[in-house]
Short mmCIF file of C-alpha atoms in Angstrom, two decimals:
data_model
loop_
_atom_site.label_atom_id
_atom_site.label_comp_id
_atom_site.label_asym_id
_atom_site.label_seq_id
_atom_site.Cartn_x
_atom_site.Cartn_y
_atom_site.Cartn_z
CA MET M 426 167.04 171.67 67.94
CA LEU M 427 167.64 175.42 68.34
CA ALA M 428 165.69 177.25 71.02
CA GLY M 429 162.58 178.75 69.46
CA ALA M 430 162.55 176.37 66.50
CA GLU M 431 159.39 174.51 65.55
CA LEU M 432 159.26 171.05 64.00
CA THR M 433 156.53 170.24 61.48
CA LYS M 434 155.96 167.05 59.53
CA VAL M 435 154.41 167.34 56.08
CA GLU M 436 153.20 164.36 54.07
CA VAL M 437 153.91 164.49 50.35
CA ASP M 438 153.28 161.49 48.09
CA GLY M 439 153.18 159.22 51.11
CA VAL M 440 156.47 160.51 52.54
CA GLN M 441 156.69 162.21 55.93
CA ILE M 442 159.06 165.17 55.51
CA ALA M 443 160.43 166.89 58.62
CA VAL M 444 160.61 170.68 58.42
CA GLU M 445 162.30 172.76 61.10
CA ARG M 446 161.38 176.47 61.13
CA ILE M 447 162.89 179.31 63.10
CA GLY M 448 162.68 183.09 62.89
CA HIS M 449 160.23 185.58 61.46
CA GLY M 450 160.45 187.34 58.13
CA ALA M 451 161.28 186.52 54.54
CA PRO M 452 161.19 182.76 53.93
CA VAL M 453 164.60 181.15 53.37
CA VAL M 454 164.40 177.47 52.46
CA CYS M 455 167.54 175.50 53.29
CA LEU M 456 168.38 172.31 51.39
CA THR M 457 171.21 170.08 52.56
CA ALA M 458 173.64 167.67 51.00
CA VAL M 459 172.74 163.99 51.15
CA GLY M 460 173.78 162.52 54.49
CA HIS M 461 173.23 165.83 56.31
CA ASP M 462 170.26 167.20 58.26
CA ALA M 463 168.62 170.46 59.33
CA ARG M 464 171.34 171.21 61.88
CA ASP M 465 173.66 172.16 59.04
CA PHE M 466 171.94 175.53 58.95
CA ASP M 467 171.93 176.20 62.71
CA PRO M 468 175.00 178.48 62.44
CA LEU M 469 173.32 180.62 59.77
CA ALA M 470 170.03 180.87 61.68
CA GLN M 471 171.91 181.86 64.84
CA ARG M 472 173.79 184.61 63.02
CA CYS M 473 170.76 186.01 61.19
CA PRO M 474 168.09 186.12 63.90
CA ASP M 475 166.10 189.02 62.48
CA GLY M 476 164.24 189.45 59.21
CA PHE M 477 164.26 185.82 58.05
CA GLU M 478 162.34 182.64 58.62
CA PHE M 479 164.68 179.73 58.03
CA ILE M 480 162.79 176.68 56.78
CA ARG M 481 165.12 173.68 56.98
CA ILE M 482 164.05 170.60 55.01
CA GLU M 483 165.24 167.10 55.95
CA TRP M 484 165.33 164.70 53.01
CA PRO M 485 163.62 161.29 53.28
CA SER M 486 165.31 158.95 55.79
CA HIS M 487 167.42 161.89 57.00
CA GLY M 488 167.00 163.43 60.44
CA ARG M 489 163.40 163.04 61.49
CA SER M 490 161.91 162.40 58.04
CA GLY M 491 160.39 159.09 57.04
CA PRO M 492 161.56 156.83 54.21
CA ASP M 493 160.72 157.34 50.55
CA HIS M 494 159.34 154.72 48.18
CA GLU M 495 161.38 156.27 45.36
CA PRO M 496 165.19 156.31 45.09
CA VAL M 497 167.23 159.42 45.83
CA ASP M 498 167.40 161.79 42.88
CA PRO M 499 167.51 165.60 42.61
CA GLY M 500 164.39 165.53 40.45
CA ARG M 501 162.53 163.54 43.08
CA TYR M 502 163.72 165.91 45.78
CA ALA M 503 162.45 168.88 43.74
CA GLU M 504 159.01 167.24 43.52
CA LEU M 505 158.94 166.68 47.29
CA LEU M 506 160.14 170.23 47.93
CA ALA M 507 157.37 171.69 45.77
CA GLY M 508 154.83 169.59 47.64
CA VAL M 509 156.13 170.60 51.07
CA LEU M 510 156.18 174.32 50.29
CA GLY M 511 152.74 174.08 48.71
CA VAL M 512 151.30 172.53 51.87
CA LEU M 513 153.04 175.13 54.04
CA GLY M 514 151.86 177.99 51.83
CA VAL M 515 155.40 179.25 51.26
CA SER M 516 155.77 181.26 48.07
CA ARG M 517 158.69 183.08 46.44
CA PRO M 518 161.31 181.94 48.94
CA VAL M 519 165.03 182.40 48.83
CA LEU M 520 166.53 178.94 48.33
CA ILE M 521 169.89 177.88 49.75
CA GLY M 522 171.06 174.56 48.34
CA ASN M 523 174.22 172.58 49.09
CA SER M 524 175.41 169.77 46.82
CA ILE M 525 172.31 167.73 45.85
CA GLY M 526 170.35 170.50 47.56
CA GLY M 527 171.76 172.96 45.03
CA ALA M 528 170.70 170.78 42.11
CA THR M 529 167.27 170.49 43.70
CA ALA M 530 167.06 174.26 44.15
CA VAL M 531 167.85 174.89 40.48
CA ARG M 532 165.10 172.51 39.42
CA TYR M 533 162.59 174.13 41.75
CA ALA M 534 163.56 177.64 40.60
CA ALA M 535 163.10 176.61 36.97
CA ALA M 536 159.52 175.58 37.71
CA LEU M 537 158.26 177.96 40.41
CA PRO M 538 158.93 181.59 41.41
CA VAL M 539 161.75 182.33 43.86
CA ARG M 540 163.25 185.63 45.06
CA GLY M 541 166.80 184.41 44.86
CA LEU M 542 169.04 181.39 44.84
CA VAL M 543 172.16 180.56 46.84
CA LEU M 544 174.19 177.70 45.38
CA CYS M 545 176.77 176.18 47.72
CA ASP M 546 179.01 173.66 45.95
CA SER M 547 176.02 172.65 43.88
CA GLY M 548 175.63 169.44 41.97
CA GLY M 549 174.61 169.37 38.32
CA LEU M 550 177.02 171.97 36.95
CA VAL M 551 179.39 169.65 35.08
CA ALA M 552 179.01 167.47 32.02
CA VAL M 553 178.04 163.88 32.72
CA ASP M 554 180.81 162.48 30.55
CA ALA M 555 182.78 159.24 30.79
CA THR M 556 185.09 160.65 33.47
CA ALA M 557 182.17 161.82 35.60
CA ARG M 558 180.42 158.47 35.23
CA ARG M 559 183.54 156.58 36.28
CA PHE M 560 184.00 158.78 39.34
CA CYS M 561 180.36 158.48 40.34
CA GLY M 562 180.56 154.72 39.86
CA LEU M 563 183.53 154.46 42.22
CA VAL M 564 181.79 156.48 44.92
CA GLU M 565 178.58 154.52 44.40
CA ALA M 566 180.54 151.29 44.93
CA PHE M 567 182.01 152.71 48.14
CA PHE M 568 178.56 153.39 49.55
CA ALA M 569 177.27 150.04 48.29
CA ALA M 570 179.88 148.46 50.55
CA GLY M 571 178.52 150.49 53.44
CA GLU M 572 175.02 149.35 52.56
CA ARG M 573 176.22 145.74 52.70
CA GLY M 574 177.65 146.37 56.16
CA ALA M 575 181.36 146.22 55.32
CA ALA M 576 183.34 146.28 58.57
CA TRP M 577 185.76 148.90 57.29
CA PHE M 578 183.13 151.34 56.04
CA ARG M 579 182.69 153.52 59.12
CA ALA M 580 186.42 154.21 59.45
CA ALA M 581 186.74 154.86 55.73
CA TYR M 582 183.72 157.17 55.78
CA ALA M 583 185.28 159.13 58.64
CA LEU M 584 188.43 159.63 56.56
CA TYR M 585 186.33 160.62 53.55
CA TYR M 586 184.51 163.26 55.58
CA ARG M 587 187.77 164.75 56.79
CA LEU M 588 188.25 165.65 53.14
CA VAL M 589 184.67 166.83 52.67
CA LEU M 590 184.48 169.01 55.81
CA PRO M 591 188.08 169.61 56.91
CA THR M 592 187.63 172.76 58.99
CA ARG M 593 187.50 172.97 62.77
CA ALA M 594 184.23 174.91 62.67
CA ALA M 595 182.49 171.91 61.09
CA ALA M 596 184.01 169.27 63.39
CA ALA M 597 180.89 168.63 65.50
CA HIS M 598 178.68 168.34 62.43
CA ARG M 599 181.25 166.08 60.78
CA ARG M 600 181.18 163.66 63.71
CA GLU M 601 177.38 163.47 63.58
CA ILE M 602 177.38 162.93 59.81
CA VAL M 603 179.92 160.13 60.18
CA ARG M 604 177.87 158.54 62.96
CA ASN M 605 174.86 158.40 60.62
CA GLY M 606 176.88 157.19 57.63
CA PRO M 607 176.19 153.45 57.87
CA ARG M 608 172.45 154.05 58.32
CA LEU M 609 172.30 156.38 55.33
CA ALA M 610 174.59 154.36 53.06
CA PRO M 611 171.62 153.24 50.88
CA GLN M 612 170.58 156.86 50.27
CA LEU M 613 174.17 157.89 49.58
CA ARG M 614 174.57 155.05 47.09
CA GLN M 615 171.33 155.99 45.33
CA ALA M 616 172.37 159.63 45.16
CA TRP M 617 175.69 158.85 43.50
CA ALA M 618 173.98 156.53 41.05
CA SER M 619 171.68 159.40 40.09
CA PHE M 620 174.61 161.78 39.53
CA ALA M 621 175.88 159.55 36.71
CA ARG M 622 172.68 159.81 34.66
CA PRO M 623 172.39 162.27 31.75
CA GLU M 624 169.57 164.19 33.45
CA ALA M 625 171.93 165.09 36.29
CA ASP M 626 173.45 167.72 33.98
CA ILE M 627 171.41 170.87 34.66
CA ARG M 628 173.82 173.43 33.21
CA ASP M 629 171.35 174.65 30.59
CA LEU M 630 168.53 174.79 33.13
CA ALA M 631 170.66 176.93 35.44
CA ALA M 632 171.83 179.18 32.61
CA ASN M 633 168.22 180.01 31.73
CA LEU M 634 167.32 181.22 35.23
CA ASP M 635 166.68 184.96 35.25
CA ILE M 636 166.92 185.48 39.02
CA PRO M 637 169.59 186.76 41.41
CA ILE M 638 172.02 183.96 42.27
CA TRP M 639 174.81 183.97 44.82
CA VAL M 640 177.32 181.20 44.22
CA ALA M 641 179.14 180.48 47.49
CA TRP M 642 181.82 177.84 46.98
CA ALA M 643 184.36 176.08 49.20
CA LYS M 644 187.82 176.62 47.76
CA SER M 645 189.15 173.14 48.52
CA ASP M 646 186.14 171.08 47.44
CA ARG M 647 187.46 167.75 46.17
CA VAL M 648 184.02 166.30 45.44
CA ILE M 649 182.73 169.15 43.26
CA PRO M 650 185.79 171.30 42.45
CA LEU M 651 185.10 174.90 41.55
CA SER M 652 187.37 174.66 38.50
CA PHE M 653 185.11 171.97 37.02
CA CYS M 654 181.97 174.06 37.57
CA ARG M 655 183.34 177.49 36.68
CA PRO M 656 182.27 177.37 33.00
CA ALA M 657 178.66 176.69 34.05
CA ILE M 658 178.82 179.39 36.73
CA ASP M 659 180.07 181.91 34.17
CA ARG M 660 176.94 181.22 32.08
CA LEU M 661 174.55 182.23 34.87
CA LYS M 662 172.71 185.42 33.98
CA ARG M 663 172.59 187.30 37.29
CA ALA M 664 175.16 185.64 39.49
CA SER M 665 177.98 186.64 41.81
CA LEU M 666 180.64 184.28 43.15
CA THR M 667 182.30 184.19 46.56
CA VAL M 668 184.96 181.61 47.40
CA PHE M 669 185.41 180.53 51.02
CA PRO M 670 188.10 178.43 52.71
CA GLY M 671 186.76 174.94 53.27
CA GLY M 672 185.78 171.66 51.69
CA HIS M 673 182.08 171.52 50.72
CA SER M 674 179.68 173.55 52.91
CA PRO M 675 180.66 177.22 53.41
CA PHE M 676 177.79 177.98 55.82
CA LEU M 677 179.20 175.32 58.18
CA GLU M 678 182.89 175.89 57.62
CA GLN M 679 182.98 179.70 57.55
CA PRO M 680 179.77 180.61 59.38
CA ASP M 681 180.58 184.26 60.14
CA SER M 682 181.76 185.15 56.64
CA PHE M 683 178.93 183.23 55.02
CA ALA M 684 176.28 184.91 57.17
CA LYS M 685 177.68 188.33 56.29
CA GLY M 686 177.61 187.47 52.60
CA PHE M 687 174.10 186.07 52.83
CA ARG M 688 172.75 189.20 54.52
CA ALA M 689 174.30 191.35 51.80
CA PHE M 690 172.81 189.17 49.07
CA ALA M 691 169.37 189.17 50.67
CA ALA M 692 169.46 192.95 51.16
CA GLY M 693 169.87 193.40 47.43
CA LEU M 694 166.85 191.31 46.48
CA GLY M 695 164.20 193.92 47.22
CA ASP M 696 160.58 192.80 47.18
#
């Protein structure tokens, strides 16, 4: 945990959610990909020490959070997020969401006021067609094998994450994510099952948001390629796009450039 950070646990619908907070200023709520934890946003918090309070949420069973009695789903995560921020008294935050965290952020922003939205390789911006369902089914089967305890899973997951986070800057985080892979295989399987459902398509929901949005995408993302999501991004009302070298999480893979871009985006939000 970063020096000066504070850990809080908030109970929502019987689930203990760990929240790590650091800094003073405008609230910035950070939402990770499945399989990740609050440390993903350490580089950003370290590079933006003034003017922001970074509120890092750990999803159920991730990091220091307790288990959920409901399966992983962006809609479920949005419900938990609303509950956590309600208990904490956080209103009109900036949301940063990566992967499933991006899909969660869009859902939250469609229901409750936010100052701005940062979407990093966000889920939900492609059609859930036959091709998407087949791909999700293959990945779900991969994680189901991990859930069963397949002997080869850890090595295969390590190779998979070299594609997801290929940059040197993310190496330490990648090793920790891989270490936790077998333990989180059930949550990863549930997440990929949810991505194949019709309600995973939130393109229309995102297009209706009338808020400032910064889309920060990793150029070499093989899980959620920018080219697949570009039509949905082009429909966003008040959005700008920055493309970074990397595989899935620009704030981890290009921390200096991302922090500079985030400060510029936040400076333009006003009150």
